[in-house]
Structure formats: C-alpha cells, structure tokens
Short mmCIF file of C-alpha atoms in Angstrom, two decimals:
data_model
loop_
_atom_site.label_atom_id
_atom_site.label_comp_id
_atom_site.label_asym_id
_atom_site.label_seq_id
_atom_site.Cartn_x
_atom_site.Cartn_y
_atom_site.Cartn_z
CA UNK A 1 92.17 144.75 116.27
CA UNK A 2 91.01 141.03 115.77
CA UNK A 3 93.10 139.25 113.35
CA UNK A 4 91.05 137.41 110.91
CA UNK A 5 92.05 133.72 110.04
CA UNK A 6 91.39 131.25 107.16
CA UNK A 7 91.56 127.72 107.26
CA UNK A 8 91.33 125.65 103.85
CA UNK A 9 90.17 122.07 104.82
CA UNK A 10 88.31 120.68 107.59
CA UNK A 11 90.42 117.55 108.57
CA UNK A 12 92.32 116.79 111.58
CA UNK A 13 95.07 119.79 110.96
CA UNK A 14 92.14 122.28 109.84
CA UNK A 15 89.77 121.62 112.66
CA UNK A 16 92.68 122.20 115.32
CA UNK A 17 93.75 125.13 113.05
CA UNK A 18 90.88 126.90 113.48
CA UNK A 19 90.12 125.96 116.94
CA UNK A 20 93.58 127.47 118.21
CA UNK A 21 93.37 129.85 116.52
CA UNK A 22 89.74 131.24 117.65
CA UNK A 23 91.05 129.90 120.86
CA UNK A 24 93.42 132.69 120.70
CA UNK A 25 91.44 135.67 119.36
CA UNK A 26 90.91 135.09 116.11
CA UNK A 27 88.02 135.59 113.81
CA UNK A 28 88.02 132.37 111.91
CA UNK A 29 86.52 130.78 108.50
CA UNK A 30 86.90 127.32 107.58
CA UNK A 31 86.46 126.54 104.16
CA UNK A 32 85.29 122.87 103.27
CA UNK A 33 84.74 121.90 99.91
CA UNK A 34 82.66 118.59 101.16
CA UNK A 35 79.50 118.82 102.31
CA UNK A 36 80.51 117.76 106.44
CA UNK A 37 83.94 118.02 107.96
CA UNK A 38 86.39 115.45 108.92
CA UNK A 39 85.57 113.28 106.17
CA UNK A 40 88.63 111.41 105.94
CA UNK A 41 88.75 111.42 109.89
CA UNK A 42 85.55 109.55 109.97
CA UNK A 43 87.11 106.69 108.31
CA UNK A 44 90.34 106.16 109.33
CA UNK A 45 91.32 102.92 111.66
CA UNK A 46 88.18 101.39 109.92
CA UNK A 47 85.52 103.60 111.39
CA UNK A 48 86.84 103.43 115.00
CA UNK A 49 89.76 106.18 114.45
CA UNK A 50 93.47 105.74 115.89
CA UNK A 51 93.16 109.50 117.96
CA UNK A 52 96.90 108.75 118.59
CA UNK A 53 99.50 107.11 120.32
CA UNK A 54 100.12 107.17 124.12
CA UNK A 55 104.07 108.01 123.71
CA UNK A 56 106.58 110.41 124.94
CA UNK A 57 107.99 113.18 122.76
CA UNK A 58 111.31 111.27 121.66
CA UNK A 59 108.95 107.65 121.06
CA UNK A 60 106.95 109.73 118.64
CA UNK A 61 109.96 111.25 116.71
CA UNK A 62 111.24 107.83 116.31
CA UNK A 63 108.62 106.74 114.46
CA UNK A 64 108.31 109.35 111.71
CA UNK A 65 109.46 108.91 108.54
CA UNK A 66 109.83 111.92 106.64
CA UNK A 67 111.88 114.69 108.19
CA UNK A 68 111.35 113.79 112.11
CA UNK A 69 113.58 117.11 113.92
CA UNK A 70 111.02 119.53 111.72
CA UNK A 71 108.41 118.18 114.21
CA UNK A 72 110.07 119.08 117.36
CA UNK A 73 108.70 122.41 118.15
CA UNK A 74 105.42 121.19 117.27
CA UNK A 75 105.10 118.02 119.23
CA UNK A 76 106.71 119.94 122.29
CA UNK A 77 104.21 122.09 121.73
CA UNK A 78 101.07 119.85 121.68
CA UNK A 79 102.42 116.61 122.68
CA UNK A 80 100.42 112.86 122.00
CA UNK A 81 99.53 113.18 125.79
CA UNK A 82 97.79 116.39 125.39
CA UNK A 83 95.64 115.08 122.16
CA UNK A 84 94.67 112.58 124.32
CA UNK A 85 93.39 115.19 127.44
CA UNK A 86 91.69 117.31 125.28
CA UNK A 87 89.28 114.66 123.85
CA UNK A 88 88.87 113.57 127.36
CA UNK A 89 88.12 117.12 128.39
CA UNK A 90 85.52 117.55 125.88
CA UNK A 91 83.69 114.47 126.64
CA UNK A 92 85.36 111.79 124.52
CA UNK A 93 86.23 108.91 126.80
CA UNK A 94 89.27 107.29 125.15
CA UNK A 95 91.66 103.63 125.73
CA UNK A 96 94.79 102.16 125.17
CA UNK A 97 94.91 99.13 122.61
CA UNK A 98 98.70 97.01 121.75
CA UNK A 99 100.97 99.15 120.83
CA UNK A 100 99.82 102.20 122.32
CA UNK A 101 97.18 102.80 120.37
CA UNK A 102 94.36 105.26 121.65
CA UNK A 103 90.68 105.03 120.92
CA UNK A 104 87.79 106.56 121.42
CA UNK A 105 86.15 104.36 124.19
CA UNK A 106 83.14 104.17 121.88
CA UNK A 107 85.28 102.47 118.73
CA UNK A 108 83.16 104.77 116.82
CA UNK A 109 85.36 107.03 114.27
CA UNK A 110 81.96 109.74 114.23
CA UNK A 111 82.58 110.69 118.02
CA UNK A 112 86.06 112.19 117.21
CA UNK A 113 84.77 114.00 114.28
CA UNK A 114 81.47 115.17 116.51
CA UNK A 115 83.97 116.29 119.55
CA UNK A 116 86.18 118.63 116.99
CA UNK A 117 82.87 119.80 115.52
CA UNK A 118 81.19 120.72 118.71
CA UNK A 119 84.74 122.26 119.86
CA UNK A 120 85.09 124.20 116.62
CA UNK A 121 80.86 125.34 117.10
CA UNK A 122 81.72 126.62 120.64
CA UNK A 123 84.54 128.80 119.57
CA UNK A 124 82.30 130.26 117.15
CA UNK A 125 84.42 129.55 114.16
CA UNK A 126 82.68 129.74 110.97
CA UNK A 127 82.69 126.44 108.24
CA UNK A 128 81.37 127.37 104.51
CA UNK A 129 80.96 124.30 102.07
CA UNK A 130 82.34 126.24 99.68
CA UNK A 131 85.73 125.19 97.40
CA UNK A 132 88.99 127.58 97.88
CA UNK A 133 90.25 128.77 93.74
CA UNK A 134 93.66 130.20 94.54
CA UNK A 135 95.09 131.76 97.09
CA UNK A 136 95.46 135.92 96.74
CA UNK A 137 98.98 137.02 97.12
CA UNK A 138 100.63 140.42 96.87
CA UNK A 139 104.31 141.16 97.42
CA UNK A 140 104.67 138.01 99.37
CA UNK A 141 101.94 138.42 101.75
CA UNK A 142 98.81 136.33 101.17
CA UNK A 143 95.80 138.77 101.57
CA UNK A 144 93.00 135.69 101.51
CA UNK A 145 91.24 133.33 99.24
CA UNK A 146 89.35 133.51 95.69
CA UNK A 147 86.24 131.72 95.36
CA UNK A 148 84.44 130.90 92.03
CA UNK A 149 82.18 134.08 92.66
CA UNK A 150 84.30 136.23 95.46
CA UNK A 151 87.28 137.03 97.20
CA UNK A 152 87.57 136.56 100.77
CA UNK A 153 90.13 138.28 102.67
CA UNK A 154 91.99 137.50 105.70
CA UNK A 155 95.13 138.38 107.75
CA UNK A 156 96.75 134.81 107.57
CA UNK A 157 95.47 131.47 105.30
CA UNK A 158 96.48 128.07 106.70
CA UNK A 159 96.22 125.22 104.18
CA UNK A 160 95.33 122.33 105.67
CA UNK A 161 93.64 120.35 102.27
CA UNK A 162 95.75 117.23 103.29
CA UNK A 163 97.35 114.67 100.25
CA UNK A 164 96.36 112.78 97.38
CA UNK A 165 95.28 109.20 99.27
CA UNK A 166 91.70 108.65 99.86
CA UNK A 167 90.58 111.09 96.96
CA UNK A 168 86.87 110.06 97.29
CA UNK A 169 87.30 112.18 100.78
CA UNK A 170 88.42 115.55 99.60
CA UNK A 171 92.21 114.70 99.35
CA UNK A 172 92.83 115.64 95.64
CA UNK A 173 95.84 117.72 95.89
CA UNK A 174 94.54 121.10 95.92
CA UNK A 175 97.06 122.00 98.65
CA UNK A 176 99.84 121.59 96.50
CA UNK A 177 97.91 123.73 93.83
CA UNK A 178 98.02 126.66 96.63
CA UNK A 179 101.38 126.01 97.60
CA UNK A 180 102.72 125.84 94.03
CA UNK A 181 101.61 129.27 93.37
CA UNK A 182 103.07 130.61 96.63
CA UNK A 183 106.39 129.66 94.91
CA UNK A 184 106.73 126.47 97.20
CA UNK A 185 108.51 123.45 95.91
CA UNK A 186 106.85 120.05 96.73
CA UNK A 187 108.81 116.78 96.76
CA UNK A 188 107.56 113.13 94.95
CA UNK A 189 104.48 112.52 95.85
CA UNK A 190 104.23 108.77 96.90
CA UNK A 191 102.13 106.59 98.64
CA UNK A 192 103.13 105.55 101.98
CA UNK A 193 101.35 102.88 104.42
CA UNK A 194 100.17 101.35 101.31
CA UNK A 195 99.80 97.62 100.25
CA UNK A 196 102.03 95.99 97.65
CA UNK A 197 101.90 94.47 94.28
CA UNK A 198 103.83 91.01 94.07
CA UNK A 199 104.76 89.23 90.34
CA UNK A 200 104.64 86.20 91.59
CA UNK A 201 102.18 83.84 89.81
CA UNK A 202 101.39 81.68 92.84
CA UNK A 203 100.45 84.35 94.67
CA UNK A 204 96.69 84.66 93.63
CA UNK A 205 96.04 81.58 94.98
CA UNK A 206 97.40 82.40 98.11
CA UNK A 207 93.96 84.85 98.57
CA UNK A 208 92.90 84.86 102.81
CA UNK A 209 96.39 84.55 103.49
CA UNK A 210 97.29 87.16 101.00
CA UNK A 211 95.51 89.55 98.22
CA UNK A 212 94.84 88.94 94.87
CA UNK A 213 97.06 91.49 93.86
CA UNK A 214 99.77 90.63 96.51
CA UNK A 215 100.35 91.44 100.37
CA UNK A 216 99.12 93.89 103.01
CA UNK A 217 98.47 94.27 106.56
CA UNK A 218 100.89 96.18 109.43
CA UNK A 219 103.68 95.13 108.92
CA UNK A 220 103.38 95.23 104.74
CA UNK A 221 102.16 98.82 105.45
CA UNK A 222 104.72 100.17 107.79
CA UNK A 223 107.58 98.51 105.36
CA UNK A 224 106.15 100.51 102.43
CA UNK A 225 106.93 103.74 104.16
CA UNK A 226 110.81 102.46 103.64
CA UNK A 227 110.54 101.91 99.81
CA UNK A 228 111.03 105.12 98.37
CA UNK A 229 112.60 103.70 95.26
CA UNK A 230 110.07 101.52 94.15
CA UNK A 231 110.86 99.39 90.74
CA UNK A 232 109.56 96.29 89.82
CA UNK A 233 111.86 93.16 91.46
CA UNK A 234 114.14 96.49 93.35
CA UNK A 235 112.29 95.15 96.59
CA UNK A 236 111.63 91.12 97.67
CA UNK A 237 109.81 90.56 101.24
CA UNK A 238 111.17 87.00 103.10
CA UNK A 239 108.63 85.84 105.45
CA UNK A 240 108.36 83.32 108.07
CA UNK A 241 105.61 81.36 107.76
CA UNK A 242 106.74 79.25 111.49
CA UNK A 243 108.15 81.93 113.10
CA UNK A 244 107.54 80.66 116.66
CA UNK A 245 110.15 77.63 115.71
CA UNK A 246 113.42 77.63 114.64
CA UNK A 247 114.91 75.44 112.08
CA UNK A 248 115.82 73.00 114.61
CA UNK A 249 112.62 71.85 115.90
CA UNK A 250 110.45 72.88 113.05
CA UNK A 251 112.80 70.08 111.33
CA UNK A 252 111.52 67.79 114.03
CA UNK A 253 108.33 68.84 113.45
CA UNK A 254 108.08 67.94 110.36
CA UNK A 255 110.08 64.84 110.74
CA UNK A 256 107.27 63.92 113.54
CA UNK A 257 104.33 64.63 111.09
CA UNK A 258 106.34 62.44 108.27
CA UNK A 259 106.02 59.54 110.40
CA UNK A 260 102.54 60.11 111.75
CA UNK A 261 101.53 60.43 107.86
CA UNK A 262 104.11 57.67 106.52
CA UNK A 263 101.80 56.29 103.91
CA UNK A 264 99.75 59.50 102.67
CA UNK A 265 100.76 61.71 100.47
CA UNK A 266 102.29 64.47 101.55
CA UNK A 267 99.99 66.74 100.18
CA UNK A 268 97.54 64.90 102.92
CA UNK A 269 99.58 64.92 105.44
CA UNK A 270 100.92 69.22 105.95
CA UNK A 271 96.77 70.10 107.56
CA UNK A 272 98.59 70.17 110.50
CA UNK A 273 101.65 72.64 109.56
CA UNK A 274 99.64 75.24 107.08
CA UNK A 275 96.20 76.58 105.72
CA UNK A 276 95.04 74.11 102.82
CA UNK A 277 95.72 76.87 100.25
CA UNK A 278 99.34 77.34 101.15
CA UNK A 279 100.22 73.46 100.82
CA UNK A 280 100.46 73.09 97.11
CA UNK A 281 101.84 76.56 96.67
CA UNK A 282 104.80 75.30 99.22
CA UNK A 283 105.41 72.18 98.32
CA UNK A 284 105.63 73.25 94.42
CA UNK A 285 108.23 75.83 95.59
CA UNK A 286 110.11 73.03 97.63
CA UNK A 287 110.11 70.76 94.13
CA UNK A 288 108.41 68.17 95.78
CA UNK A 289 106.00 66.34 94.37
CA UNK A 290 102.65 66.57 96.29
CA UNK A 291 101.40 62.89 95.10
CA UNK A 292 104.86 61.12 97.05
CA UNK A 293 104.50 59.46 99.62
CA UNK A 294 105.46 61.08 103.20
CA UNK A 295 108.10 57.81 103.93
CA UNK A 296 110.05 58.31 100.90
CA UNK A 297 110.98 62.15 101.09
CA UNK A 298 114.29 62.39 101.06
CA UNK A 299 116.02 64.51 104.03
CA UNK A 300 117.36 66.68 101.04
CA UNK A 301 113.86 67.56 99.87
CA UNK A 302 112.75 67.80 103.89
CA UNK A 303 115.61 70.95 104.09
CA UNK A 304 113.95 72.77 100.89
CA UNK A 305 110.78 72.25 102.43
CA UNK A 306 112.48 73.72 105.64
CA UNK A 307 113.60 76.71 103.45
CA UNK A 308 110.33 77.32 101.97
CA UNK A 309 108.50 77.62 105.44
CA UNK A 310 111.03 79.90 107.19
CA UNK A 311 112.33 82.37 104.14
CA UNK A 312 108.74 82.38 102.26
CA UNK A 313 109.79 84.78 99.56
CA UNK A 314 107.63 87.42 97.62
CA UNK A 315 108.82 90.12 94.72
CA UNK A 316 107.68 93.40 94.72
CA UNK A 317 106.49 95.07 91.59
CA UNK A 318 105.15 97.76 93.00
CA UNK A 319 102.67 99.96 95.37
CA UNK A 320 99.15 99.76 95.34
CA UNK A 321 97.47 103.32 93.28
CA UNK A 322 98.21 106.16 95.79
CA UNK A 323 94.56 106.44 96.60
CA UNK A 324 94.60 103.49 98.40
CA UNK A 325 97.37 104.88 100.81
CA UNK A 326 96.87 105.73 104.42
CA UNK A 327 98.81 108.90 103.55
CA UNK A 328 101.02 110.54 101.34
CA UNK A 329 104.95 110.48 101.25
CA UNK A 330 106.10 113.58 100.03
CA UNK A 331 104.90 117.07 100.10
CA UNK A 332 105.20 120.70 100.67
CA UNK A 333 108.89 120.93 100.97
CA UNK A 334 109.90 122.02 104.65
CA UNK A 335 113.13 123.48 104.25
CA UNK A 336 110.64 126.51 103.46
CA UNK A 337 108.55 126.28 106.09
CA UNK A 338 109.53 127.72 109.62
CA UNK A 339 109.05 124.50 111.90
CA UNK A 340 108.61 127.33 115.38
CA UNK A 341 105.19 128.62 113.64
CA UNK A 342 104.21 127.02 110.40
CA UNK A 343 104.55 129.97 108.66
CA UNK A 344 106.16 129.73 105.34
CA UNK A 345 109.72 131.68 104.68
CA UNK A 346 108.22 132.70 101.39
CA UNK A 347 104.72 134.41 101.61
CA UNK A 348 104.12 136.38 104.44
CA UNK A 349 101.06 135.16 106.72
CA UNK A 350 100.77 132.03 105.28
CA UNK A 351 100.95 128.83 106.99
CA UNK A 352 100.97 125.24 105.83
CA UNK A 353 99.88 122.38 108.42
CA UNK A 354 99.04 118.35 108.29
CA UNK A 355 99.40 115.85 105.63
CA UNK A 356 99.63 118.56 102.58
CA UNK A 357 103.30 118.65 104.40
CA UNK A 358 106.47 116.46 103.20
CA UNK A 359 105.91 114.39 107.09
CA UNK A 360 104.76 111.30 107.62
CA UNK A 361 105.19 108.05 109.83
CA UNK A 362 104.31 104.53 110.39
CA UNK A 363 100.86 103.41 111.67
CA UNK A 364 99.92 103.49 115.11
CA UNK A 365 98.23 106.97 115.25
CA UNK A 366 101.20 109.27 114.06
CA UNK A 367 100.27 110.65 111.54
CA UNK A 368 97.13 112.25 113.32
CA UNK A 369 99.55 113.52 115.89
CA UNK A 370 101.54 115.16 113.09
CA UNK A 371 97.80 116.86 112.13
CA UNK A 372 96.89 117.87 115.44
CA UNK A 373 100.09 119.10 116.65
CA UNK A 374 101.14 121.07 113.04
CA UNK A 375 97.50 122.70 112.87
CA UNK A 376 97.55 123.52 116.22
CA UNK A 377 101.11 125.47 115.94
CA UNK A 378 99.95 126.84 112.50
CA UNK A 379 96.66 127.96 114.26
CA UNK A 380 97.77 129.80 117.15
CA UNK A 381 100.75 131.17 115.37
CA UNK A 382 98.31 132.72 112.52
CA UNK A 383 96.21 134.36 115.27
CA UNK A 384 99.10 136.36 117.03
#
C-alpha cells in the first residue's frame, strides 16, 4: 500500500523531502504557504545561491555550529559531493569559488530553485499554496494536517517551514508552532550569521568601511555564530587595519611617510596609509592632533598611532533584528529527534528537517547542506 507523505514548506529541506520521498514510493503533498517555492532559496548568496561546499564529510562537521555529531548519519548519507552531482545530473552546471564554495555556473540563484522544481514536477509530487493550521495528532502518531477549511491526512508529516530570519520569505516560525504542540521543546531562538551593532560614536562616520549601525561582512558574520551570550559591551572585536605588516615595518612605514610629509599636517599626510574617512577617526583615537605638523610628532604619539592601526577596536552592543540573519541559532531541540531518520522520539511518523532544527554553521554553503542532507533523510525515512 503506498504510504502517503506531507511536506510543510517548500525550501531547500522541503523540496528534497518530498523528492526522496516520491523517489521512494511515496504519494507526496507539499504544502507552501507562498505563492512559488524556494523563496528564500532564490535569494540567498545575493541571487547567485551558495548550492554548497565542495568538502569531505569530517571538513563539513567542523564547520557547524550547533550540535555537529547529530549530523553524521545525515551527511554520510547525502554527502556535499552528492548535492553537488545531483544538480549536475539534472542539468545545473555548477563551479568552485575561494573557499570551496559551489555555484551554479550561471550565478543565477533562479536555476537552483527551477532544477528542484522541475525534479519535484517529474516525481509527480503535488505543491498546494495553501497555509498548514496545526498538525493532527492522536496518541502520539500524527495522522496529517488541518487547513483553515479541511483536514488532510497522511501517513508521516515532515516540517520543513525553516526559522525566523528572512520573514518577508515565509520564515515566520510556524515550525516551531507545529513542533510545540507535538510536545517538542525548542531552544533560544537567535540570530546567527548576522551583522553587529557597535556603541561606538565614531563609528557612523566610518560608513564604506563600516555600517551605520556598526560592522558586517564574513568574517563579522561567521564570528556572530560564536556570541551566544550577547549583552551590550560582553563582546569587543580588535581589528587590524595593516594586517599585511607587522609593527616593525609598519613603524617604518610610517616613520618614512613622516618624513616625506615633514611640513603638512598630519592629517594631509596618512592618504597614503588609510581611506580619507578613517584618518580623523584614527588619529582622534591616537590623541593626536590632526592640525600638527608631521616633523614634530613625538615617537610616543607615533606608538599610539601604531596601536590604533593594528588593534582597531569596536564594542558590541548587540546583533542586528533576527530577520536580518542568514539563519537561525536555535531550534527544535534534537535530543528528541532520532538523528538515523528524522523522526521525532515523541510523535510517531513525524519528522522534522532543515533550519526549523537547533543546527546551524558558518557561511560557505553549510547550512544548505544541513537542508539538503536532513530533508533528504527525513524524506526517504517518511516513505518506508
């Protein structure tokens, strides 16, 4: 007898979901409250979609930050190199950028949302633009789904609605809704690859280098996923502002600019060493006067300028709102969740898969792995 699946939420982890899934028998509905799947997807890496990241099963567990050995059975399962062949297979040419990165060869975020459509359209899986209620449960065993005008019923129900960042794209919680009700507990919600709020004053000036509001970028983003604790002035970032010099010869560097400048002031004479907007903010940091001339700067006030340059310090106040994170720290707990199938320990035939999970990791296409890989478990366990 065919075993009939629903998937709540047509993301990354829904659409492989219900692909494995059908792949493996199943009759399948995929519920999408938007009006076109993948939403989120088609946005992510600014249009152009990190797929994943070409890395070997123990590379990838090292960079997740949220309980990494849960992911074993799933990455083992459907590893970053086979995200990366079944694209290909299906007619999406990818590459590899720095740091492993994979793309689709087209930089265009829409063909990876087009290939999982066209996938999902072949295996005959069915996707209604319609919003899930609540899930139907009945001595443990979830039985379906309750619209606003019906009940559907099914022999499994994998949530898949993702987290709370990007809300404009779907993400409003509604996972943790479902999951609530199953009895599931779900830990802080954060925001993780976020940007950062700084306090200090000097920093809106600082806007190209910076943000009005503080820092971001890579590096900013990655860091965040470390600051669980956030409080204002808990957290300060140092940053190197010459970090392809030491202190040695950036002294002589600015010793050699000194003398080329020896009768300008020295807020005329740094072009060379930093962006025109950073000057005034350094030097005022340094306590040096920018109106002095460069020949009279004492080799006291040359060291805090030293200082300044290489330990270029920042206070955090806090993250940026969550819906302005790249995902969500925190989750459906997984101490509940049985990491060989994806099928919680609570309520029978229900599975939980993607970012509605307490798993994330650092940029670089992770956390799409963690999508592809947990749907794809949840999906072809559901089916059997």
């Amino acid at each position: 007898m065919t075993r009939k699946v629903i998937v709540i939420g047509a993301g990354p982890a829904g659409m492989m979901a219900a692909g494995a899934a059908a792949e493996n028998g199943a009759d399948v509905i995929l519920f999408e409250k938007n009006k076109v799947v993948g939403k989120k997807l088609a946005i992510t890496g600014k249009g152009r979609c990190n797929i994943t990241n070409f890395c070997d099963t123990d590379e990838f567990i090292a960079h997740l930050t949220a309980n990494p050995r849960f992911m074993y059975s799933a990455i083992n399962a459907f590893s970053c190199y086979d995200t990366v062949a079944f694209f290909e297979e299906r007619g999406l040419p990818t590459k590899v950028e720095r740091g492993n990165r994979v793309f689709p060869e087209s930089d265009k975020a829409a063909d990876v949302v087009d290939t999982l459509y066209d996938y999902l359209t072949e295996l005959d899986v069915q996707i209604l633009n319609r919003q899930v209620e609540s899930l139907l449960i009945d001595q443990n065993r979830v039985k379906g789904v309750r619209l606003s005008d019906r009940e559907v019923y099914a022999d499994a129900v994998i949530v898949t609605c993702g987290g709370l960042s990007y809300p404009a794209t779907g993400s409003t919680g509604d996972g943790y809704s479902f999951a609530k009700s199953a009895g599931h507990s779900i830990t802080p919600l954060l925001p993780s690859l976020v940007p950062l709020t700084c306090e200090d004053d000097d920093i809106p000036e600082l806007q190209m280098m910076f943000t009005h509001f503080g820092v971001t970028g890579p590096v900013i983003l990655s860091a965040s996923a470390h600051m669980r604790q956030m409080s204002p002035k808990r957290y300060s970032i140092e940053i190197d502002l010459k970090p392809a010099l030491d202190d040695e010869a950036l002294d002589k560097r600015i010793l050699r600019d000194l003398k080329e400048f020896a009768n300008k002031d020295i807020i005329n004479s740094m072009a060379k060493l930093l962006p025109k907007k950073l000057i005034p903010v350094v030097l005022e940091r340094a306590g040096i006067d920018p109106h002095i001339k460069c020949n009279t700067l004492t080799a006291a006030k040359r060291h805090d300028l030293l200082s300044v340059l290489k330990r270029f310090t920042v206070t955090v106040h806090s993250f940026r709102p969550i819906k302005e994170a790249v995902v969500t720290h925190g989750g459906v707990d997984v101490k509940d969740i049985d990491p060989r199938t994806m099928q919680s320990k609570l309520v029978e035939n229900l599975y939980f898969a993607g970012e509605v999970l307490d798993l994330d990791a650092y940029t670089g296409g992770f956390n799409l792995q963690i999508a592809y890989s947990t749907g794809r478990l949840a999906g072809a366990s559901a089916a059997k």
